[in-house]
Each structure stands twice: as structure tokens, then as C-alpha cells.
Amino acid sequence: MNRTTGEPAMRVRRLGRAWLGSAFDYLLFLRPRQWPILTSQLAVGIFLAPACLAAWRGLAEAGIQPFTYRTLFVAWLVWVVCLNGGTLAFNSAYDQDSEDIAYLRRPPVPPPRLALYSLFLMLFGAGTAWSVSPHFALVKAACVVLSILYSHPSARWKSIPGLDLAVNMVGYGAGTTLAGLCAGSAAFSATLGRWPVLDGSVWYLVSGFGLLFGSFYPLTQIYQIDEDRERGDRTLSSTLGTQRSLILALVLGM
């Protein structure tokens, strides 16, 4: 790591530990550097939800009410912090990585209760998601199950080539977009008891994001192929190798 990228990060860590002590390491493993990416993707689903589009076009009388702001904030908190952050922390608790990992350089030693803490965070988010809408909560609950199956040693789907890619495409890619559509429908419409109106073009959007995140996934594994092989994880990239992983990423992204 060069001085340009290393020193600011170290200053932030020193400041964080001065304020929060060892608890700051739990926050680090939530990978806040990835939050803007998931926020942007969730926002795409929200603003392309038919109820939201109707409100902006003046075809509905939803308006921008306090309920709308609260619903959108809770949806963001539940999905980006509790689910995405909790998923990454849960995975780190079992991987015990010592080298750079996605969105976290020079990771500290994972805290002893990181797995329990991250699991609680995901489950807390699953319960809170019901205040957004039942449909948003169902999508959230399904992704929590996928997160546990992906990382927990009893299942460890991340060590099954192809299945690890499918989880990423369904959970991160399609799931985040679908969750945004559900949250947008809940925030801008009073029809909380029904599924949001999803036409063919919307499902193309959900599928497209699934493929897009599928194309990202091999790239997040290439740099840690050696560590995965030493740990015994037969991830997609460690099985295919660097060149074929790059080809797969290009094909999924086209």
C-alpha cells in the first residue's frame, strides 16, 4: 500500500478507535466503502418503481410525505447496512482473512464475536424490514438465508463453484434491485398489501442487474485465489483460474 492511500485510512482508524475503542473494528468489517455502491443500486430500483414514476409524473397523489422519507431511510438502513454490511462481516468472521479484502485494506484481526454480531444485525434488519412492506421483508429474508448459506461452515456455498456465483447474482444483483422496487412502491403508494406492479421491462431490469453483478463477482475473487485454495474453498475463480474467470466476467457483462 502506498503512502497516498494508506495514511488517510490509518488516520481514520486511529480516530475511530479513539472514539469507539475496539468496537470500531466491528464497524470496519461492515465495509462502509461499499455502501455508496449498494445505495446507488437500491436507488435505481426505488426511482424506477411504477408508483414512484407515477408520483413524479403527477399521475398519483402520493407526494413527498414524512412517511415517504421514513420508509426510504428504513429501507436503506435495512438493506445497505444491516444486510450488505452484515453479510460481509459474517463472511469475514469465518474467512479470517489477513490480506486485503474487498473494500477493506489491511483488515484487522476479526473480533471474537463478529459472527454473532453480524448475524444479529442481519436478523434485526429482517424484522425491521416489515415496517417498509411485507414484500420488501420477504426479499430481505430470502437474502439473509442466502448470506448464511454462503458463508457458514455447515453449508459454505461459497466453496461450491457456480453456486457461489448464483448466490451473488440472485442476492446482490437481482435482490437489491427488486428490494428497491418494493421499497419505492411502499414509499410512494398506499397499496402495501399487494405486490408492486412489475411489468416485463422491470423484470428485464432485475435480471440485468443480476447479470451485471455476476460479471463483477469473479473479479472480486481473482486477487485472493491463492488464499482460497489454501483454505480449501473451491470458489469459482480458484476453479476456473484467472484467464477463464476474466472471460466469464466479460460474457456476463455483455
Short mmCIF file of N, CA, C and O in Angstrom, two decimals, residues 60-184:
data_model
loop_
_atom_site.label_atom_id
_atom_site.label_comp_id
_atom_site.label_asym_id
_atom_site.label_seq_id
_atom_site.Cartn_x
_atom_site.Cartn_y
_atom_site.Cartn_z
N ALA A 60 -50.30 10.26 -9.70
CA ALA A 60 -50.74 9.80 -8.39
C ALA A 60 -50.60 10.96 -7.42
O ALA A 60 -49.92 11.94 -7.69
N GLU A 61 -51.24 10.86 -6.31
CA GLU A 61 -51.22 11.93 -5.32
C GLU A 61 -50.39 11.55 -4.11
O GLU A 61 -50.68 11.96 -2.99
N ALA A 62 -49.36 10.74 -4.33
CA ALA A 62 -48.55 10.30 -3.19
C ALA A 62 -47.82 11.47 -2.55
O ALA A 62 -47.80 11.62 -1.34
N GLY A 63 -47.21 12.32 -3.37
CA GLY A 63 -46.46 13.45 -2.81
C GLY A 63 -45.24 12.97 -2.04
O GLY A 63 -44.97 11.78 -1.92
N ILE A 64 -44.49 13.93 -1.52
CA ILE A 64 -43.34 13.61 -0.69
C ILE A 64 -43.73 13.88 0.75
O ILE A 64 -43.66 15.00 1.25
N GLN A 65 -44.20 12.86 1.43
CA GLN A 65 -44.69 12.97 2.79
C GLN A 65 -43.63 12.46 3.77
O GLN A 65 -42.69 11.75 3.38
N PRO A 66 -43.76 12.81 5.07
CA PRO A 66 -42.83 12.27 6.06
C PRO A 66 -42.74 10.75 6.03
O PRO A 66 -41.68 10.18 6.23
N PHE A 67 -43.89 10.10 5.75
CA PHE A 67 -43.89 8.64 5.66
C PHE A 67 -42.94 8.16 4.57
O PHE A 67 -42.25 7.16 4.71
N THR A 68 -42.92 8.89 3.46
CA THR A 68 -42.05 8.51 2.35
C THR A 68 -40.58 8.57 2.76
O THR A 68 -39.82 7.63 2.50
N TYR A 69 -40.18 9.67 3.41
CA TYR A 69 -38.79 9.80 3.85
C TYR A 69 -38.43 8.70 4.85
O TYR A 69 -37.35 8.11 4.77
N ARG A 70 -39.33 8.43 5.79
CA ARG A 70 -39.04 7.42 6.79
C ARG A 70 -38.90 6.04 6.16
O ARG A 70 -37.99 5.27 6.49
N THR A 71 -39.82 5.74 5.24
CA THR A 71 -39.79 4.43 4.58
C THR A 71 -38.50 4.24 3.80
O THR A 71 -37.87 3.17 3.87
N LEU A 72 -38.09 5.25 3.07
CA LEU A 72 -36.87 5.14 2.27
C LEU A 72 -35.64 5.03 3.15
O LEU A 72 -34.71 4.27 2.84
N PHE A 73 -35.61 5.76 4.27
CA PHE A 73 -34.46 5.68 5.17
C PHE A 73 -34.37 4.29 5.80
O PHE A 73 -33.28 3.70 5.87
N VAL A 74 -35.51 3.76 6.26
CA VAL A 74 -35.51 2.43 6.87
C VAL A 74 -35.08 1.39 5.85
O VAL A 74 -34.31 0.46 6.15
N ALA A 75 -35.58 1.51 4.60
CA ALA A 75 -35.19 0.57 3.56
C ALA A 75 -33.69 0.61 3.32
O ALA A 75 -33.04 -0.43 3.17
N TRP A 76 -33.12 1.82 3.28
CA TRP A 76 -31.67 1.94 3.10
C TRP A 76 -30.92 1.31 4.27
O TRP A 76 -29.96 0.55 4.07
N LEU A 77 -31.34 1.60 5.49
CA LEU A 77 -30.67 1.07 6.67
C LEU A 77 -30.72 -0.45 6.69
O LEU A 77 -29.72 -1.13 6.95
N VAL A 78 -31.88 -0.99 6.41
CA VAL A 78 -32.08 -2.44 6.45
C VAL A 78 -31.26 -3.15 5.39
O VAL A 78 -30.63 -4.18 5.65
N TRP A 79 -31.24 -2.56 4.17
CA TRP A 79 -30.60 -3.28 3.07
C TRP A 79 -29.09 -3.04 3.02
O TRP A 79 -28.31 -3.98 2.92
N VAL A 80 -28.70 -1.78 3.08
CA VAL A 80 -27.29 -1.44 2.86
C VAL A 80 -26.45 -1.75 4.10
O VAL A 80 -25.38 -2.37 4.00
N VAL A 81 -26.91 -1.35 5.27
CA VAL A 81 -26.11 -1.52 6.48
C VAL A 81 -26.32 -2.90 7.09
O VAL A 81 -25.36 -3.65 7.31
N CYS A 82 -27.60 -3.24 7.37
CA CYS A 82 -27.86 -4.50 8.08
C CYS A 82 -27.60 -5.73 7.21
O CYS A 82 -26.98 -6.70 7.67
N LEU A 83 -28.07 -5.70 5.96
CA LEU A 83 -27.90 -6.89 5.11
C LEU A 83 -26.53 -6.92 4.45
O LEU A 83 -25.77 -7.87 4.63
N ASN A 84 -26.20 -5.87 3.68
CA ASN A 84 -24.91 -5.90 2.99
C ASN A 84 -23.75 -5.89 3.97
O ASN A 84 -22.83 -6.71 3.88
N GLY A 85 -23.78 -4.95 4.91
CA GLY A 85 -22.70 -4.90 5.90
C GLY A 85 -22.64 -6.16 6.74
O GLY A 85 -21.56 -6.71 6.98
N GLY A 86 -23.82 -6.64 7.18
CA GLY A 86 -23.84 -7.86 7.98
C GLY A 86 -23.35 -9.07 7.23
O GLY A 86 -22.64 -9.92 7.77
N THR A 87 -23.70 -9.15 5.93
CA THR A 87 -23.25 -10.28 5.11
C THR A 87 -21.73 -10.31 4.98
O THR A 87 -21.09 -11.37 5.14
N LEU A 88 -21.13 -9.17 4.69
CA LEU A 88 -19.68 -9.11 4.53
C LEU A 88 -18.96 -9.39 5.84
O LEU A 88 -17.93 -10.08 5.86
N ALA A 89 -19.50 -8.87 6.95
CA ALA A 89 -18.88 -9.15 8.25
C ALA A 89 -19.02 -10.62 8.62
O ALA A 89 -18.08 -11.22 9.16
N PHE A 90 -20.17 -11.21 8.34
CA PHE A 90 -20.40 -12.63 8.62
C PHE A 90 -19.42 -13.50 7.84
O PHE A 90 -18.86 -14.47 8.36
N ASN A 91 -19.18 -13.13 6.59
CA ASN A 91 -18.23 -13.87 5.77
C ASN A 91 -16.80 -13.73 6.31
O ASN A 91 -16.05 -14.70 6.38
N SER A 92 -16.44 -12.52 6.73
CA SER A 92 -15.09 -12.29 7.26
C SER A 92 -14.86 -13.05 8.55
O SER A 92 -13.73 -13.46 8.86
N ALA A 93 -15.91 -13.23 9.34
CA ALA A 93 -15.78 -13.94 10.61
C ALA A 93 -15.30 -15.38 10.40
O ALA A 93 -14.57 -15.93 11.24
N TYR A 94 -15.68 -15.99 9.27
CA TYR A 94 -15.29 -17.37 9.00
C TYR A 94 -14.08 -17.47 8.09
O TYR A 94 -13.33 -18.44 8.15
N ASP A 95 -13.86 -16.44 7.25
CA ASP A 95 -12.70 -16.49 6.36
C ASP A 95 -11.40 -16.19 7.08
O ASP A 95 -10.34 -16.71 6.70
N GLN A 96 -11.46 -15.30 8.09
CA GLN A 96 -10.25 -14.93 8.83
C GLN A 96 -9.15 -14.44 7.89
O GLN A 96 -7.99 -14.85 8.00
N ASP A 97 -9.51 -13.56 6.96
CA ASP A 97 -8.54 -13.05 6.00
C ASP A 97 -7.50 -12.17 6.69
O ASP A 97 -7.83 -11.38 7.58
N SER A 98 -6.27 -12.29 6.24
CA SER A 98 -5.20 -11.44 6.77
C SER A 98 -4.68 -10.46 5.72
O SER A 98 -4.03 -9.48 6.06
N GLU A 99 -5.01 -10.72 4.44
CA GLU A 99 -4.60 -9.81 3.37
C GLU A 99 -5.78 -8.91 3.00
O GLU A 99 -6.87 -9.04 3.54
N ASP A 100 -5.54 -7.99 2.06
CA ASP A 100 -6.60 -7.08 1.62
C ASP A 100 -7.81 -7.86 1.13
O ASP A 100 -7.67 -8.88 0.45
N ILE A 101 -8.99 -7.38 1.50
CA ILE A 101 -10.23 -7.97 1.01
C ILE A 101 -11.07 -6.86 0.39
O ILE A 101 -10.72 -5.69 0.46
N ALA A 102 -12.15 -7.22 -0.25
CA ALA A 102 -12.96 -6.25 -0.98
C ALA A 102 -13.42 -5.12 -0.04
O ALA A 102 -14.04 -5.38 0.99
N TYR A 103 -13.09 -3.89 -0.41
CA TYR A 103 -13.50 -2.68 0.29
C TYR A 103 -12.92 -2.56 1.70
O TYR A 103 -13.40 -1.77 2.49
N LEU A 104 -11.87 -3.32 1.98
CA LEU A 104 -11.20 -3.18 3.27
C LEU A 104 -9.73 -3.58 3.11
O LEU A 104 -9.41 -4.76 2.95
N ARG A 105 -8.87 -2.58 3.16
CA ARG A 105 -7.44 -2.84 3.06
C ARG A 105 -6.85 -3.06 4.44
O ARG A 105 -7.26 -2.45 5.42
N ARG A 106 -5.88 -3.94 4.48
CA ARG A 106 -5.19 -4.27 5.73
C ARG A 106 -6.18 -4.51 6.86
O ARG A 106 -6.21 -3.80 7.86
N PRO A 107 -7.04 -5.53 6.69
CA PRO A 107 -8.07 -5.77 7.71
C PRO A 107 -7.46 -6.14 9.05
O PRO A 107 -6.46 -6.85 9.11
N PRO A 108 -8.05 -5.66 10.15
CA PRO A 108 -7.59 -6.10 11.47
C PRO A 108 -7.99 -7.55 11.71
O PRO A 108 -8.75 -8.13 10.93
N VAL A 109 -7.52 -8.12 12.79
CA VAL A 109 -7.96 -9.46 13.16
C VAL A 109 -9.46 -9.40 13.48
O VAL A 109 -9.89 -8.53 14.24
N PRO A 110 -10.28 -10.27 12.87
CA PRO A 110 -11.72 -10.22 13.13
C PRO A 110 -12.02 -10.34 14.63
O PRO A 110 -11.46 -11.21 15.30
N PRO A 111 -12.86 -9.47 15.18
CA PRO A 111 -13.21 -9.56 16.60
C PRO A 111 -13.81 -10.92 16.93
O PRO A 111 -14.41 -11.57 16.07
N PRO A 112 -13.70 -11.36 18.18
CA PRO A 112 -14.12 -12.73 18.54
C PRO A 112 -15.60 -13.00 18.35
O PRO A 112 -16.00 -14.13 18.12
N ARG A 113 -16.45 -12.00 18.47
CA ARG A 113 -17.90 -12.21 18.35
C ARG A 113 -18.45 -11.61 17.05
O ARG A 113 -19.62 -11.26 16.97
N LEU A 114 -17.61 -11.52 16.04
CA LEU A 114 -18.04 -10.89 14.79
C LEU A 114 -19.16 -11.69 14.13
O LEU A 114 -20.11 -11.10 13.59
N ALA A 115 -19.10 -13.00 14.14
CA ALA A 115 -20.14 -13.82 13.50
C ALA A 115 -21.48 -13.60 14.19
O ALA A 115 -22.51 -13.41 13.53
N LEU A 116 -21.49 -13.61 15.52
CA LEU A 116 -22.74 -13.41 16.26
C LEU A 116 -23.29 -12.00 16.06
O LEU A 116 -24.50 -11.81 15.84
N TYR A 117 -22.40 -11.03 16.09
CA TYR A 117 -22.80 -9.64 15.90
C TYR A 117 -23.40 -9.42 14.52
O TYR A 117 -24.46 -8.80 14.38
N SER A 118 -22.76 -9.94 13.49
CA SER A 118 -23.24 -9.74 12.12
C SER A 118 -24.55 -10.50 11.88
O SER A 118 -25.43 -10.02 11.17
N LEU A 119 -24.67 -11.69 12.48
CA LEU A 119 -25.92 -12.45 12.35
C LEU A 119 -27.07 -11.69 13.01
O LEU A 119 -28.17 -11.59 12.44
N PHE A 120 -26.81 -11.14 14.19
CA PHE A 120 -27.84 -10.34 14.86
C PHE A 120 -28.23 -9.15 13.99
O PHE A 120 -29.42 -8.81 13.88
N LEU A 121 -27.26 -8.51 13.37
CA LEU A 121 -27.54 -7.34 12.54
C LEU A 121 -28.43 -7.73 11.35
O LEU A 121 -29.40 -7.01 11.03
N MET A 122 -28.14 -8.84 10.71
CA MET A 122 -28.96 -9.29 9.59
C MET A 122 -30.38 -9.63 10.04
O MET A 122 -31.36 -9.28 9.36
N LEU A 123 -30.51 -10.31 11.19
CA LEU A 123 -31.83 -10.69 11.67
C LEU A 123 -32.62 -9.48 12.16
O LEU A 123 -33.84 -9.40 11.97
N PHE A 124 -31.93 -8.53 12.78
CA PHE A 124 -32.58 -7.29 13.19
C PHE A 124 -33.13 -6.56 11.96
O PHE A 124 -34.26 -6.06 11.97
N GLY A 125 -32.34 -6.53 10.90
CA GLY A 125 -32.80 -5.90 9.67
C GLY A 125 -33.99 -6.62 9.07
O GLY A 125 -34.91 -5.99 8.54
N ALA A 126 -34.00 -7.97 9.17
CA ALA A 126 -35.11 -8.74 8.63
C ALA A 126 -36.41 -8.42 9.36
O ALA A 126 -37.48 -8.33 8.75
N GLY A 127 -36.32 -8.22 10.68
CA GLY A 127 -37.51 -7.85 11.44
C GLY A 127 -37.96 -6.44 11.13
O GLY A 127 -39.16 -6.17 10.95
N THR A 128 -37.01 -5.52 11.05
CA THR A 128 -37.33 -4.12 10.78
C THR A 128 -37.89 -3.93 9.38
O THR A 128 -38.67 -3.00 9.13
N ALA A 129 -37.52 -4.81 8.45
CA ALA A 129 -37.97 -4.67 7.06
C ALA A 129 -39.48 -4.71 6.93
O ALA A 129 -40.04 -4.16 5.97
N TRP A 130 -40.18 -5.34 7.88
CA TRP A 130 -41.64 -5.41 7.80
C TRP A 130 -42.28 -4.04 7.91
O TRP A 130 -43.41 -3.83 7.47
N SER A 131 -41.57 -3.08 8.52
CA SER A 131 -42.13 -1.74 8.61
C SER A 131 -42.09 -1.00 7.26
O SER A 131 -42.73 0.04 7.10
N VAL A 132 -41.33 -1.53 6.32
CA VAL A 132 -41.32 -0.97 4.96
C VAL A 132 -42.49 -1.54 4.17
O VAL A 132 -43.37 -0.82 3.72
N SER A 133 -42.50 -2.85 4.02
CA SER A 133 -43.64 -3.56 3.40
C SER A 133 -43.39 -5.05 3.53
O SER A 133 -42.23 -5.48 3.66
N PRO A 134 -44.45 -5.85 3.51
CA PRO A 134 -44.26 -7.31 3.59
C PRO A 134 -43.40 -7.85 2.45
O PRO A 134 -42.61 -8.77 2.65
N HIS A 135 -43.54 -7.29 1.28
CA HIS A 135 -42.81 -7.80 0.12
C HIS A 135 -41.33 -7.46 0.20
O HIS A 135 -40.47 -8.28 -0.14
N PHE A 136 -41.03 -6.26 0.65
CA PHE A 136 -39.64 -5.90 0.89
C PHE A 136 -39.03 -6.83 1.94
O PHE A 136 -37.89 -7.28 1.80
N ALA A 137 -39.81 -7.13 2.98
CA ALA A 137 -39.32 -8.01 4.05
C ALA A 137 -39.06 -9.42 3.55
O ALA A 137 -38.11 -10.08 3.98
N LEU A 138 -39.90 -9.91 2.64
CA LEU A 138 -39.70 -11.26 2.10
C LEU A 138 -38.42 -11.34 1.27
O LEU A 138 -37.68 -12.33 1.35
N VAL A 139 -38.18 -10.31 0.46
CA VAL A 139 -36.94 -10.28 -0.32
C VAL A 139 -35.74 -10.23 0.61
O VAL A 139 -34.74 -10.93 0.42
N LYS A 140 -35.84 -9.40 1.65
CA LYS A 140 -34.77 -9.28 2.63
C LYS A 140 -34.51 -10.61 3.33
O LYS A 140 -33.36 -11.05 3.48
N ALA A 141 -35.58 -11.29 3.77
CA ALA A 141 -35.43 -12.56 4.48
C ALA A 141 -34.77 -13.62 3.59
O ALA A 141 -33.91 -14.39 4.05
N ALA A 142 -35.16 -13.66 2.32
CA ALA A 142 -34.56 -14.63 1.40
C ALA A 142 -33.07 -14.39 1.25
O ALA A 142 -32.27 -15.33 1.21
N CYS A 143 -32.67 -13.12 1.20
CA CYS A 143 -31.26 -12.79 1.04
C CYS A 143 -30.46 -13.07 2.32
O CYS A 143 -29.28 -13.40 2.26
N VAL A 144 -31.10 -12.93 3.48
CA VAL A 144 -30.43 -13.31 4.73
C VAL A 144 -30.12 -14.80 4.73
O VAL A 144 -29.02 -15.23 5.10
N VAL A 145 -31.08 -15.61 4.29
CA VAL A 145 -30.85 -17.06 4.21
C VAL A 145 -29.70 -17.37 3.27
O VAL A 145 -28.82 -18.19 3.57
N LEU A 146 -29.67 -16.70 2.12
CA LEU A 146 -28.59 -16.92 1.16
C LEU A 146 -27.24 -16.52 1.77
O LEU A 146 -26.22 -17.20 1.55
N SER A 147 -27.22 -15.42 2.52
CA SER A 147 -25.98 -14.95 3.14
C SER A 147 -25.43 -15.98 4.13
O SER A 147 -24.22 -16.24 4.17
N ILE A 148 -26.31 -16.56 4.92
CA ILE A 148 -25.89 -17.56 5.90
C ILE A 148 -25.38 -18.82 5.19
O ILE A 148 -24.32 -19.37 5.54
N LEU A 149 -26.12 -19.29 4.21
CA LEU A 149 -25.71 -20.49 3.48
C LEU A 149 -24.40 -20.27 2.73
O LEU A 149 -23.61 -21.20 2.57
N TYR A 150 -24.16 -19.05 2.30
CA TYR A 150 -22.95 -18.74 1.55
C TYR A 150 -21.70 -18.87 2.41
O TYR A 150 -20.66 -19.37 1.94
N SER A 151 -21.77 -18.43 3.66
CA SER A 151 -20.56 -18.32 4.48
C SER A 151 -20.44 -19.34 5.60
O SER A 151 -19.33 -19.69 6.00
N HIS A 152 -21.56 -19.80 6.16
CA HIS A 152 -21.48 -20.65 7.35
C HIS A 152 -20.83 -21.99 7.01
O HIS A 152 -21.13 -22.59 5.97
N PRO A 153 -19.94 -22.48 7.88
CA PRO A 153 -19.22 -23.74 7.58
C PRO A 153 -20.13 -24.94 7.35
O PRO A 153 -19.74 -25.88 6.64
N SER A 154 -21.33 -24.94 7.91
CA SER A 154 -22.21 -26.10 7.73
C SER A 154 -22.72 -26.23 6.30
O SER A 154 -23.11 -27.31 5.87
N ALA A 155 -22.74 -25.13 5.56
CA ALA A 155 -23.16 -25.15 4.16
C ALA A 155 -22.03 -24.70 3.24
O ALA A 155 -21.68 -25.37 2.29
N ARG A 156 -21.49 -23.53 3.53
CA ARG A 156 -20.34 -22.97 2.82
C ARG A 156 -20.53 -23.00 1.31
O ARG A 156 -19.73 -23.53 0.55
N TRP A 157 -21.63 -22.37 0.83
CA TRP A 157 -21.91 -22.37 -0.60
C TRP A 157 -20.85 -21.62 -1.38
O TRP A 157 -20.71 -21.82 -2.59
N LYS A 158 -20.09 -20.74 -0.73
CA LYS A 158 -19.04 -20.02 -1.44
C LYS A 158 -17.92 -20.94 -1.90
O LYS A 158 -17.10 -20.56 -2.74
N SER A 159 -17.88 -22.16 -1.36
CA SER A 159 -16.85 -23.12 -1.75
C SER A 159 -17.34 -24.08 -2.83
O SER A 159 -16.65 -25.04 -3.17
N ILE A 160 -18.54 -23.82 -3.36
CA ILE A 160 -19.09 -24.68 -4.42
C ILE A 160 -19.11 -23.87 -5.72
O ILE A 160 -19.92 -22.94 -5.86
N PRO A 161 -18.21 -24.14 -6.65
CA PRO A 161 -18.13 -23.34 -7.89
C PRO A 161 -19.46 -23.29 -8.62
O PRO A 161 -20.11 -24.32 -8.83
N GLY A 162 -19.85 -22.13 -9.02
CA GLY A 162 -21.12 -21.94 -9.73
C GLY A 162 -22.23 -21.54 -8.77
O GLY A 162 -22.99 -20.61 -9.05
N LEU A 163 -22.33 -22.23 -7.64
CA LEU A 163 -23.33 -21.87 -6.65
C LEU A 163 -22.98 -20.54 -6.00
O LEU A 163 -23.86 -19.74 -5.68
N ASP A 164 -21.68 -20.31 -5.80
CA ASP A 164 -21.26 -19.02 -5.24
C ASP A 164 -21.63 -17.87 -6.18
O ASP A 164 -22.09 -16.80 -5.75
N LEU A 165 -21.49 -18.10 -7.48
CA LEU A 165 -21.86 -17.08 -8.47
C LEU A 165 -23.37 -16.86 -8.47
O LEU A 165 -23.84 -15.71 -8.52
N ALA A 166 -24.14 -17.93 -8.39
CA ALA A 166 -25.60 -17.82 -8.40
C ALA A 166 -26.10 -17.02 -7.20
O ALA A 166 -27.01 -16.19 -7.33
N VAL A 167 -25.51 -17.25 -6.02
CA VAL A 167 -25.91 -16.51 -4.82
C VAL A 167 -25.65 -15.03 -5.02
O VAL A 167 -26.47 -14.18 -4.66
N ASN A 168 -24.51 -14.70 -5.59
CA ASN A 168 -24.17 -13.30 -5.82
C ASN A 168 -25.13 -12.65 -6.80
O ASN A 168 -25.58 -11.51 -6.60
N MET A 169 -25.47 -13.35 -7.87
CA MET A 169 -26.37 -12.80 -8.88
C MET A 169 -27.78 -12.61 -8.33
O MET A 169 -28.42 -11.58 -8.55
N VAL A 170 -28.25 -13.60 -7.58
CA VAL A 170 -29.62 -13.53 -7.05
C VAL A 170 -29.71 -12.55 -5.89
O VAL A 170 -30.64 -11.74 -5.82
N GLY A 171 -28.72 -12.62 -4.97
CA GLY A 171 -28.79 -11.78 -3.79
C GLY A 171 -28.39 -10.35 -4.02
O GLY A 171 -29.20 -9.43 -3.89
N TYR A 172 -27.13 -10.14 -4.39
CA TYR A 172 -26.63 -8.78 -4.59
C TYR A 172 -27.24 -8.12 -5.83
O TYR A 172 -27.70 -6.98 -5.79
N GLY A 173 -27.26 -8.83 -6.94
CA GLY A 173 -27.69 -8.23 -8.19
C GLY A 173 -29.20 -8.06 -8.29
O GLY A 173 -29.73 -6.95 -8.18
N ALA A 174 -29.89 -9.18 -8.48
CA ALA A 174 -31.34 -9.13 -8.66
C ALA A 174 -32.04 -8.72 -7.37
O ALA A 174 -33.00 -7.95 -7.39
N GLY A 175 -31.58 -9.23 -6.23
CA GLY A 175 -32.25 -8.97 -4.96
C GLY A 175 -32.26 -7.50 -4.58
O GLY A 175 -33.28 -6.97 -4.12
N THR A 176 -31.12 -6.84 -4.74
CA THR A 176 -31.05 -5.41 -4.37
C THR A 176 -31.98 -4.58 -5.25
O THR A 176 -32.66 -3.67 -4.77
N THR A 177 -32.02 -4.88 -6.54
CA THR A 177 -32.89 -4.14 -7.45
C THR A 177 -34.36 -4.39 -7.12
O THR A 177 -35.18 -3.46 -7.08
N LEU A 178 -34.71 -5.65 -6.87
CA LEU A 178 -36.09 -5.98 -6.52
C LEU A 178 -36.48 -5.35 -5.19
O LEU A 178 -37.60 -4.85 -5.03
N ALA A 179 -35.57 -5.33 -4.25
CA ALA A 179 -35.84 -4.68 -2.97
C ALA A 179 -36.09 -3.19 -3.15
O ALA A 179 -36.97 -2.61 -2.51
N GLY A 180 -35.33 -2.56 -4.04
CA GLY A 180 -35.56 -1.15 -4.33
C GLY A 180 -36.93 -0.91 -4.93
O GLY A 180 -37.63 0.05 -4.58
N LEU A 181 -37.36 -1.79 -5.84
CA LEU A 181 -38.69 -1.66 -6.43
C LEU A 181 -39.78 -1.79 -5.37
O LEU A 181 -40.77 -1.03 -5.38
N CYS A 182 -39.61 -2.74 -4.46
CA CYS A 182 -40.59 -2.92 -3.38
C CYS A 182 -40.60 -1.71 -2.44
O CYS A 182 -41.66 -1.24 -2.02
N ALA A 183 -39.41 -1.20 -2.11
CA ALA A 183 -39.33 -0.03 -1.23
C ALA A 183 -39.92 1.20 -1.89
O ALA A 183 -40.64 1.98 -1.24
N GLY A 184 -39.65 1.40 -3.17
CA GLY A 184 -40.22 2.53 -3.88
C GLY A 184 -41.73 2.46 -3.97
O GLY A 184 -42.43 3.47 -3.81
#
